[in-house]
Structure formats: structure tokens, C-alpha cells
Amino acid sequence: IPDPGQPQSQNSMKGEYLNKAKIADGGKKLRKNWTSTWVVLEDNQLLFYKESKQEALSNLKPGCKPEKVDLCGAIVEWTTEKSSRKHVFQITTSCGQEFLLQVDDYPTICKWHDAIKNTADILSKT
Ligand code: I3P
């Protein structure tokens, strides 16, 4: 049941720096490498930019595109086992990519977890 109090724009979030580690691609495990990444949720897609100014440049330069994560069919869940860091959640995409996202500030990471999970849940139902 759609909540009438929730605007349609809930599936977009302005950019923010989060710590990101890609730990698997196509089901294959990768060496963990945490990097600070400018994360944007736009039109139900998750976009990873190296830095905030890349977001502005990506509209002008074709070579400047972000890494795009398709959230349809993705699983979003908190994890305490995949990292020694606090406040980590994992995104597992339908094509077998696994990402960890983390920041020390709990309200910030909760906001991103909830928005991404919501988006994935809504996309899976449509
Ligand atoms: C990894 C690095 C990561 C750490 C990871 C280490 O070592 O220290 O920060 O993850 O732990 O293997 P290296 O740089 O030599 O690859 P966390 O910070 O998330 O704990 P892991 O192997 O338990 O994933």
C-alpha cells in the first residue's frame, strides 16, 4: 500500500561522501579496498562518483560517467560480519555485485540504507 505522505521523489538523494568497498563482481570475490565515494541516488539508480565535481562534469564529458548500480532485485542488509568497521550495510545486486557502504555517523548511514533499501523493494514489486 503506497504511503500518501511519501513524495515520489523519495527515490532520489543528493550526493554525499560514503566509504565504499566492492567485495564481489559477477559472483567473484574481490580484495576489499575502502574508498571515499560520492554517492547519489537518482531515478532509482545508485551512482558512484570518485568525487563530487565528477557529478557536474559527467553531464558534459562522456568519459566522466559514474559507476551505476541497478537496484532492481538487489538485496540491502546490515552486516556485522563483513567488516570490522561500524555501521556497514551490504548491497548485493541481481548480477552478483557486492558493495559495502559505511560511515561512522549513524544517522547518515541509516538515511542511505533506508533510501536504497526502499528503492530496491519498490523496484522489485513493480
Ligand atoms: C584489508 C584492509 C581492510 C579490512 C580487511 C583487510 O587488508 O585492512 O580495511 O577491512 O579486512 O583484509 P588489506 O589492505 O591488506 O587488503 P575492514 O576495514 O572492513 O575490516 P577483512 O579481510 O576482514 O575484510
mmCIF file with all atom_site columns, C-alpha atoms and ligand atoms in Angstrom:
data_model
loop_
_atom_site.group_PDB
_atom_site.id
_atom_site.type_symbol
_atom_site.label_atom_id
_atom_site.label_alt_id
_atom_site.label_comp_id
_atom_site.label_asym_id
_atom_site.label_entity_id
_atom_site.label_seq_id
_atom_site.pdbx_PDB_ins_code
_atom_site.Cartn_x
_atom_site.Cartn_y
_atom_site.Cartn_z
_atom_site.occupancy
_atom_site.B_iso_or_equiv
_atom_site.pdbx_formal_charge
_atom_site.auth_seq_id
_atom_site.auth_comp_id
_atom_site.auth_asym_id
_atom_site.auth_atom_id
_atom_site.pdbx_PDB_model_num
ATOM   1   C CA  . ILE A 1 1   ? 0.000  0.000   0.000   1.00 0.00 ? 1   ILE A CA  1
ATOM   2   C CA  . PRO A 1 2   ? 1.629  3.291   -1.046  1.00 0.00 ? 2   PRO A CA  1
ATOM   3   C CA  . ASP A 1 3   ? 2.012  5.803   1.733   1.00 0.00 ? 3   ASP A CA  1
ATOM   4   C CA  . PRO A 1 4   ? 0.365  9.056   0.506   1.00 0.00 ? 4   PRO A CA  1
ATOM   5   C CA  . GLY A 1 5   ? 2.670  11.008  2.797   1.00 0.00 ? 5   GLY A CA  1
ATOM   6   C CA  . GLN A 1 6   ? 5.724  9.892   0.832   1.00 0.00 ? 6   GLN A CA  1
ATOM   7   C CA  . PRO A 1 7   ? 6.516  12.020  -2.219  1.00 0.00 ? 7   PRO A CA  1
ATOM   8   C CA  . GLN A 1 8   ? 7.547  10.289  -5.429  1.00 0.00 ? 8   GLN A CA  1
ATOM   9   C CA  . SER A 1 9   ? 10.961 11.872  -5.102  1.00 0.00 ? 9   SER A CA  1
ATOM   10  C CA  . GLN A 1 10  ? 11.841 9.514   -2.238  1.00 0.00 ? 10  GLN A CA  1
ATOM   11  C CA  . ASN A 1 11  ? 13.919 7.500   -4.685  1.00 0.00 ? 11  ASN A CA  1
ATOM   12  C CA  . SER A 1 12  ? 16.420 10.295  -5.173  1.00 0.00 ? 12  SER A CA  1
ATOM   13  C CA  . MET A 1 13  ? 19.006 11.569  -2.716  1.00 0.00 ? 13  MET A CA  1
ATOM   14  C CA  . LYS A 1 14  ? 21.524 14.351  -3.092  1.00 0.00 ? 14  LYS A CA  1
ATOM   15  C CA  . GLY A 1 15  ? 25.167 13.370  -3.183  1.00 0.00 ? 15  GLY A CA  1
ATOM   16  C CA  . GLU A 1 16  ? 27.167 12.600  -0.086  1.00 0.00 ? 16  GLU A CA  1
ATOM   17  C CA  . TYR A 1 17  ? 30.561 11.052  0.597   1.00 0.00 ? 17  TYR A CA  1
ATOM   18  C CA  . LEU A 1 18  ? 30.332 7.485   1.926   1.00 0.00 ? 18  LEU A CA  1
ATOM   19  C CA  . ASN A 1 19  ? 33.011 4.841   2.332   1.00 0.00 ? 19  ASN A CA  1
ATOM   20  C CA  . LYS A 1 20  ? 32.537 2.133   -0.266  1.00 0.00 ? 20  LYS A CA  1
ATOM   21  C CA  . ALA A 1 21  ? 34.157 -1.239  -0.814  1.00 0.00 ? 21  ALA A CA  1
ATOM   22  C CA  . LYS A 1 22  ? 33.279 -3.524  -3.707  1.00 0.00 ? 22  LYS A CA  1
ATOM   23  C CA  . ILE A 1 23  ? 33.800 -7.049  -2.405  1.00 0.00 ? 23  ILE A CA  1
ATOM   24  C CA  . ALA A 1 24  ? 32.465 -9.134  -5.312  1.00 0.00 ? 24  ALA A CA  1
ATOM   25  C CA  . ASP A 1 25  ? 31.758 -8.743  -9.017  1.00 0.00 ? 25  ASP A CA  1
ATOM   26  C CA  . GLY A 1 26  ? 29.807 -11.246 -11.057 1.00 0.00 ? 26  GLY A CA  1
ATOM   27  C CA  . GLY A 1 27  ? 29.845 -13.531 -8.045  1.00 0.00 ? 27  GLY A CA  1
ATOM   28  C CA  . LYS A 1 28  ? 33.660 -13.422 -7.907  1.00 0.00 ? 28  LYS A CA  1
ATOM   29  C CA  . LYS A 1 29  ? 35.228 -12.255 -4.645  1.00 0.00 ? 29  LYS A CA  1
ATOM   30  C CA  . LEU A 1 30  ? 37.420 -9.126  -4.818  1.00 0.00 ? 30  LEU A CA  1
ATOM   31  C CA  . ARG A 1 31  ? 40.094 -7.825  -2.487  1.00 0.00 ? 31  ARG A CA  1
ATOM   32  C CA  . LYS A 1 32  ? 38.480 -5.285  -0.205  1.00 0.00 ? 32  LYS A CA  1
ATOM   33  C CA  . ASN A 1 33  ? 39.572 -1.699  -0.780  1.00 0.00 ? 33  ASN A CA  1
ATOM   34  C CA  . TRP A 1 34  ? 37.649 1.027   1.059   1.00 0.00 ? 34  TRP A CA  1
ATOM   35  C CA  . THR A 1 35  ? 37.460 4.345   -0.794  1.00 0.00 ? 35  THR A CA  1
ATOM   36  C CA  . SER A 1 36  ? 35.603 7.549   -0.109  1.00 0.00 ? 36  SER A CA  1
ATOM   37  C CA  . THR A 1 37  ? 32.986 7.822   -2.860  1.00 0.00 ? 37  THR A CA  1
ATOM   38  C CA  . TRP A 1 38  ? 30.447 10.483  -3.814  1.00 0.00 ? 38  TRP A CA  1
ATOM   39  C CA  . VAL A 1 39  ? 27.164 8.556   -3.764  1.00 0.00 ? 39  VAL A CA  1
ATOM   40  C CA  . VAL A 1 40  ? 23.983 9.753   -5.482  1.00 0.00 ? 40  VAL A CA  1
ATOM   41  C CA  . LEU A 1 41  ? 20.589 8.050   -5.636  1.00 0.00 ? 41  LEU A CA  1
ATOM   42  C CA  . GLU A 1 42  ? 18.894 9.241   -8.812  1.00 0.00 ? 42  GLU A CA  1
ATOM   43  C CA  . ASP A 1 43  ? 15.862 7.902   -10.643 1.00 0.00 ? 43  ASP A CA  1
ATOM   44  C CA  . ASN A 1 44  ? 16.061 4.592   -8.784  1.00 0.00 ? 44  ASN A CA  1
ATOM   45  C CA  . GLN A 1 45  ? 19.722 4.091   -9.669  1.00 0.00 ? 45  GLN A CA  1
ATOM   46  C CA  . LEU A 1 46  ? 22.703 4.270   -7.378  1.00 0.00 ? 46  LEU A CA  1
ATOM   47  C CA  . LEU A 1 47  ? 25.606 6.269   -8.828  1.00 0.00 ? 47  LEU A CA  1
ATOM   48  C CA  . PHE A 1 48  ? 29.175 6.136   -7.542  1.00 0.00 ? 48  PHE A CA  1
ATOM   49  C CA  . TYR A 1 49  ? 31.409 9.096   -8.414  1.00 0.00 ? 49  TYR A CA  1
ATOM   50  C CA  . LYS A 1 50  ? 35.062 9.427   -7.463  1.00 0.00 ? 50  LYS A CA  1
ATOM   51  C CA  . GLU A 1 51  ? 34.381 12.946  -6.233  1.00 0.00 ? 51  GLU A CA  1
ATOM   52  C CA  . SER A 1 52  ? 31.581 15.493  -6.116  1.00 0.00 ? 52  SER A CA  1
ATOM   53  C CA  . LYS A 1 53  ? 32.821 17.547  -9.042  1.00 0.00 ? 53  LYS A CA  1
ATOM   54  C CA  . GLN A 1 54  ? 32.659 14.478  -11.278 1.00 0.00 ? 54  GLN A CA  1
ATOM   55  C CA  . GLU A 1 55  ? 28.864 14.635  -10.933 1.00 0.00 ? 55  GLU A CA  1
ATOM   56  C CA  . ALA A 1 56  ? 28.750 18.032  -12.660 1.00 0.00 ? 56  ALA A CA  1
ATOM   57  C CA  . LEU A 1 57  ? 31.369 17.025  -15.227 1.00 0.00 ? 57  LEU A CA  1
ATOM   58  C CA  . SER A 1 58  ? 29.612 13.765  -16.144 1.00 0.00 ? 58  SER A CA  1
ATOM   59  C CA  . ASN A 1 59  ? 26.877 15.724  -17.922 1.00 0.00 ? 59  ASN A CA  1
ATOM   60  C CA  . LEU A 1 60  ? 29.458 17.374  -20.165 1.00 0.00 ? 60  LEU A CA  1
ATOM   61  C CA  . LYS A 1 61  ? 32.109 14.745  -20.728 1.00 0.00 ? 61  LYS A CA  1
ATOM   62  C CA  . PRO A 1 62  ? 31.174 11.238  -21.878 1.00 0.00 ? 62  PRO A CA  1
ATOM   63  C CA  . GLY A 1 63  ? 34.336 9.804   -20.332 1.00 0.00 ? 63  GLY A CA  1
ATOM   64  C CA  . CYS A 1 64  ? 33.304 11.008  -16.887 1.00 0.00 ? 64  CYS A CA  1
ATOM   65  C CA  . LYS A 1 65  ? 30.422 8.640   -16.228 1.00 0.00 ? 65  LYS A CA  1
ATOM   66  C CA  . PRO A 1 66  ? 29.838 7.241   -12.743 1.00 0.00 ? 66  PRO A CA  1
ATOM   67  C CA  . GLU A 1 67  ? 29.647 3.576   -11.844 1.00 0.00 ? 67  GLU A CA  1
ATOM   68  C CA  . LYS A 1 68  ? 25.925 2.733   -11.985 1.00 0.00 ? 68  LYS A CA  1
ATOM   69  C CA  . VAL A 1 69  ? 24.291 0.139   -9.788  1.00 0.00 ? 69  VAL A CA  1
ATOM   70  C CA  . ASP A 1 70  ? 20.991 -1.360  -10.848 1.00 0.00 ? 70  ASP A CA  1
ATOM   71  C CA  . LEU A 1 71  ? 18.906 -1.728  -7.701  1.00 0.00 ? 71  LEU A CA  1
ATOM   72  C CA  . CYS A 1 72  ? 16.184 -3.874  -9.265  1.00 0.00 ? 72  CYS A CA  1
ATOM   73  C CA  . GLY A 1 73  ? 16.354 -7.213  -7.493  1.00 0.00 ? 73  GLY A CA  1
ATOM   74  C CA  . ALA A 1 74  ? 19.102 -6.008  -5.158  1.00 0.00 ? 74  ALA A CA  1
ATOM   75  C CA  . ILE A 1 75  ? 19.285 -7.151  -1.539  1.00 0.00 ? 75  ILE A CA  1
ATOM   76  C CA  . VAL A 1 76  ? 20.166 -4.486  1.031   1.00 0.00 ? 76  VAL A CA  1
ATOM   77  C CA  . GLU A 1 77  ? 21.083 -5.565  4.544   1.00 0.00 ? 77  GLU A CA  1
ATOM   78  C CA  . TRP A 1 78  ? 23.118 -4.507  7.557   1.00 0.00 ? 78  TRP A CA  1
ATOM   79  C CA  . THR A 1 79  ? 26.155 -6.653  8.250   1.00 0.00 ? 79  THR A CA  1
ATOM   80  C CA  . THR A 1 80  ? 28.449 -7.024  11.239  1.00 0.00 ? 80  THR A CA  1
ATOM   81  C CA  . GLU A 1 81  ? 30.428 -9.916  9.752   1.00 0.00 ? 81  GLU A CA  1
ATOM   82  C CA  . LYS A 1 82  ? 31.863 -8.429  6.559   1.00 0.00 ? 82  LYS A CA  1
ATOM   83  C CA  . SER A 1 83  ? 33.914 -5.699  8.211   1.00 0.00 ? 83  SER A CA  1
ATOM   84  C CA  . SER A 1 84  ? 35.474 -4.603  11.458  1.00 0.00 ? 84  SER A CA  1
ATOM   85  C CA  . ARG A 1 85  ? 34.017 -1.142  10.847  1.00 0.00 ? 85  ARG A CA  1
ATOM   86  C CA  . LYS A 1 86  ? 30.826 0.051   12.480  1.00 0.00 ? 86  LYS A CA  1
ATOM   87  C CA  . HIS A 1 87  ? 27.591 0.843   10.603  1.00 0.00 ? 87  HIS A CA  1
ATOM   88  C CA  . VAL A 1 88  ? 28.174 -1.240  7.490   1.00 0.00 ? 88  VAL A CA  1
ATOM   89  C CA  . PHE A 1 89  ? 25.496 -2.399  5.106   1.00 0.00 ? 89  PHE A CA  1
ATOM   90  C CA  . GLN A 1 90  ? 25.777 -4.576  2.046   1.00 0.00 ? 90  GLN A CA  1
ATOM   91  C CA  . ILE A 1 91  ? 24.138 -4.260  -1.356  1.00 0.00 ? 91  ILE A CA  1
ATOM   92  C CA  . THR A 1 92  ? 24.006 -7.458  -3.385  1.00 0.00 ? 92  THR A CA  1
ATOM   93  C CA  . THR A 1 93  ? 22.804 -6.886  -6.945  1.00 0.00 ? 93  THR A CA  1
ATOM   94  C CA  . SER A 1 94  ? 20.963 -9.381  -9.109  1.00 0.00 ? 94  SER A CA  1
ATOM   95  C CA  . CYS A 1 95  ? 24.065 -9.731  -11.311 1.00 0.00 ? 95  CYS A CA  1
ATOM   96  C CA  . GLY A 1 96  ? 26.279 -10.684 -8.379  1.00 0.00 ? 96  GLY A CA  1
ATOM   97  C CA  . GLN A 1 97  ? 27.974 -7.424  -7.448  1.00 0.00 ? 97  GLN A CA  1
ATOM   98  C CA  . GLU A 1 98  ? 28.508 -6.916  -3.729  1.00 0.00 ? 98  GLU A CA  1
ATOM   99  C CA  . PHE A 1 99  ? 29.189 -3.498  -2.214  1.00 0.00 ? 99  PHE A CA  1
ATOM   100 C CA  . LEU A 1 100 ? 29.705 -2.411  1.372   1.00 0.00 ? 100 LEU A CA  1
ATOM   101 C CA  . LEU A 1 101 ? 28.795 1.142   2.358   1.00 0.00 ? 101 LEU A CA  1
ATOM   102 C CA  . GLN A 1 102 ? 29.790 2.739   5.643   1.00 0.00 ? 102 GLN A CA  1
ATOM   103 C CA  . VAL A 1 103 ? 30.212 5.977   7.543   1.00 0.00 ? 103 VAL A CA  1
ATOM   104 C CA  . ASP A 1 104 ? 30.804 6.469   11.245  1.00 0.00 ? 104 ASP A CA  1
ATOM   105 C CA  . ASP A 1 105 ? 27.836 8.826   11.570  1.00 0.00 ? 105 ASP A CA  1
ATOM   106 C CA  . TYR A 1 106 ? 24.850 6.583   12.289  1.00 0.00 ? 106 TYR A CA  1
ATOM   107 C CA  . PRO A 1 107 ? 22.005 8.926   11.186  1.00 0.00 ? 107 PRO A CA  1
ATOM   108 C CA  . THR A 1 108 ? 23.773 9.458   7.856   1.00 0.00 ? 108 THR A CA  1
ATOM   109 C CA  . ILE A 1 109 ? 24.275 5.793   7.088   1.00 0.00 ? 109 ILE A CA  1
ATOM   110 C CA  . CYS A 1 110 ? 20.730 4.954   8.237   1.00 0.00 ? 110 CYS A CA  1
ATOM   111 C CA  . LYS A 1 111 ? 19.310 7.524   5.845   1.00 0.00 ? 111 LYS A CA  1
ATOM   112 C CA  . TRP A 1 112 ? 21.198 5.950   2.928   1.00 0.00 ? 112 TRP A CA  1
ATOM   113 C CA  . HIS A 1 113 ? 20.414 2.381   3.983   1.00 0.00 ? 113 HIS A CA  1
ATOM   114 C CA  . ASP A 1 114 ? 16.689 3.168   4.231   1.00 0.00 ? 114 ASP A CA  1
ATOM   115 C CA  . ALA A 1 115 ? 16.507 5.051   0.923   1.00 0.00 ? 115 ALA A CA  1
ATOM   116 C CA  . ILE A 1 116 ? 18.430 2.372   -1.008  1.00 0.00 ? 116 ILE A CA  1
ATOM   117 C CA  . LYS A 1 117 ? 16.504 -0.481  0.589   1.00 0.00 ? 117 LYS A CA  1
ATOM   118 C CA  . ASN A 1 118 ? 13.200 1.287   -0.113  1.00 0.00 ? 118 ASN A CA  1
ATOM   119 C CA  . THR A 1 119 ? 14.150 1.785   -3.737  1.00 0.00 ? 119 THR A CA  1
ATOM   120 C CA  . ALA A 1 120 ? 15.189 -1.848  -4.181  1.00 0.00 ? 120 ALA A CA  1
ATOM   121 C CA  . ASP A 1 121 ? 11.973 -3.043  -2.513  1.00 0.00 ? 121 ASP A CA  1
ATOM   122 C CA  . ILE A 1 122 ? 9.764  -0.805  -4.659  1.00 0.00 ? 122 ILE A CA  1
ATOM   123 C CA  . LEU A 1 123 ? 11.563 -1.806  -7.884  1.00 0.00 ? 123 LEU A CA  1
ATOM   124 C CA  . SER A 1 124 ? 11.191 -5.482  -7.041  1.00 0.00 ? 124 SER A CA  1
ATOM   125 C CA  . LYS A 1 125 ? 7.427  -5.080  -6.663  1.00 0.00 ? 125 LYS A CA  1
ATOM   126 C CA  . THR A 1 126 ? 6.909  -3.284  -9.989  1.00 0.00 ? 126 THR A CA  1
HETATM 127 C C1  . I3P B 2 .   ? 42.241 -5.277  4.462   1.00 0.00 ? 1   I3P B C1  1
HETATM 128 C C2  . I3P B 2 .   ? 42.032 -3.871  4.989   1.00 0.00 ? 1   I3P B C2  1
HETATM 129 C C3  . I3P B 2 .   ? 40.557 -3.613  5.187   1.00 0.00 ? 1   I3P B C3  1
HETATM 130 C C4  . I3P B 2 .   ? 39.912 -4.660  6.084   1.00 0.00 ? 1   I3P B C4  1
HETATM 131 C C5  . I3P B 2 .   ? 40.151 -6.054  5.555   1.00 0.00 ? 1   I3P B C5  1
HETATM 132 C C6  . I3P B 2 .   ? 41.622 -6.334  5.367   1.00 0.00 ? 1   I3P B C6  1
HETATM 133 O O1  . I3P B 2 .   ? 43.633 -5.504  4.373   1.00 0.00 ? 1   I3P B O1  1
HETATM 134 O O2  . I3P B 2 .   ? 42.667 -3.706  6.216   1.00 0.00 ? 1   I3P B O2  1
HETATM 135 O O3  . I3P B 2 .   ? 40.381 -2.321  5.735   1.00 0.00 ? 1   I3P B O3  1
HETATM 136 O O4  . I3P B 2 .   ? 38.533 -4.447  6.094   1.00 0.00 ? 1   I3P B O4  1
HETATM 137 O O5  . I3P B 2 .   ? 39.601 -6.962  6.445   1.00 0.00 ? 1   I3P B O5  1
HETATM 138 O O6  . I3P B 2 .   ? 41.814 -7.597  4.776   1.00 0.00 ? 1   I3P B O6  1
HETATM 139 P P1  . I3P B 2 .   ? 44.482 -5.152  3.033   1.00 0.00 ? 1   I3P B P1  1
HETATM 140 O O7  . I3P B 2 .   ? 44.529 -3.669  2.923   1.00 0.00 ? 1   I3P B O7  1
HETATM 141 O O8  . I3P B 2 .   ? 45.797 -5.768  3.287   1.00 0.00 ? 1   I3P B O8  1
HETATM 142 O O9  . I3P B 2 .   ? 43.756 -5.763  1.880   1.00 0.00 ? 1   I3P B O9  1
HETATM 143 P P2  . I3P B 2 .   ? 37.687 -3.688  7.222   1.00 0.00 ? 1   I3P B P2  1
HETATM 144 O O10 . I3P B 2 .   ? 38.307 -2.349  7.400   1.00 0.00 ? 1   I3P B O10 1
HETATM 145 O O11 . I3P B 2 .   ? 36.305 -3.612  6.615   1.00 0.00 ? 1   I3P B O11 1
HETATM 146 O O12 . I3P B 2 .   ? 37.688 -4.541  8.434   1.00 0.00 ? 1   I3P B O12 1
HETATM 147 P P3  . I3P B 2 .   ? 38.864 -8.324  6.038   1.00 0.00 ? 1   I3P B P3  1
HETATM 148 O O13 . I3P B 2 .   ? 39.876 -9.168  5.351   1.00 0.00 ? 1   I3P B O13 1
HETATM 149 O O14 . I3P B 2 .   ? 38.393 -8.877  7.333   1.00 0.00 ? 1   I3P B O14 1
HETATM 150 O O15 . I3P B 2 .   ? 37.740 -7.969  5.124   1.00 0.00 ? 1   I3P B O15 1
#
